[in-house]
Amino acid sequence: MLSKLRPFSSPSLSPEDAYRQRFLDNTDENLFMGSFESFADAEANAPASKALGYDHAEAAGLYSPQIYFYDYPGLFWLGRSIDAGLTRVFDLGGHIGIKYYAFRRVLSYPDSLRWTVCDVPSVIEQGRATAAQREVSGQLAFTTDYRDASGCDVLYASGSLQYLPVRIDGILSSLAAKPRRIVLNTTAVHPERTLYTLNSIGVAVCPYRIEHHEGLLATLTQAGYKRRDVWRNEGKPIEVPFVSGGDLPYYAGCCFDLA
């Protein structure tokens, strides 16, 4: 297990120590470092020199409403869902609504669409301000409580489950009414085990869970869902250097319907 991150000053650093320094100094890369016993353990070992997590103003400005190549599997299933009348979308970890804005360029949003983003307070504050400015507040809403997903048609999580201290089964078990459909995209997974690490997003460091892929799919089945589709988001890199099996993680997604 990686000890608490700290800066190094030696002019002749080992490769591992040089990478650790790069991680600490990072401002614009997506980097991973260390292996820990749990999500809480990773959080406890985050470097004190960096902000922790997404709940601050700098993180609220990180992303833009673009469609990337790895968005298309989730976009496909979300579009099919909306076309089928599943118009109550709960976007778990949706930042300021970046996928709502990105996808409306290629999907036909009906007037009945109600898209709710769940995120941390600082990000949600910016999201509400942006929605008001763009005059979409009647369709795009915000919350900080994932239990507001109760009764939604589609629970959509794009690149967010890995940052949450609670697993998907814990989220689902807290809901009075489960979502009719779950669409996950760009979820960090591992073919052999669950790995806890730290992720540097430049402006902050976040505890990060790389879920055992088959275990994640089994969790959804055990929660009462039936698999519709599973995919791998090729071309989006993820690696945890100097950790056994750290070269094996990848990003994946799936669509499951309530049985």
mmCIF file of N, CA, C and O in Angstrom, residues 55 81 238:
data_model
loop_
_atom_site.group_PDB
_atom_site.id
_atom_site.type_symbol
_atom_site.label_atom_id
_atom_site.label_comp_id
_atom_site.label_asym_id
_atom_site.label_seq_id
_atom_site.Cartn_x
_atom_site.Cartn_y
_atom_site.Cartn_z
ATOM 1 N N ASP A 55 -15.820 19.275 -4.518
ATOM 2 C CA ASP A 55 -16.685 20.281 -3.912
ATOM 3 C C ASP A 55 -15.954 21.599 -3.662
ATOM 4 O O ASP A 55 -15.729 22.023 -2.524
ATOM 5 N N SER A 81 -33.937 5.359 -24.797
ATOM 6 C CA SER A 81 -34.797 5.468 -23.614
ATOM 7 C C SER A 81 -35.777 6.618 -23.755
ATOM 8 O O SER A 81 -36.985 6.464 -23.530
ATOM 9 N N ILE A 238 -6.503 4.367 -18.804
ATOM 10 C CA ILE A 238 -6.448 4.403 -17.343
ATOM 11 C C ILE A 238 -5.377 3.415 -16.906
ATOM 12 O O ILE A 238 -5.376 2.255 -17.333
#
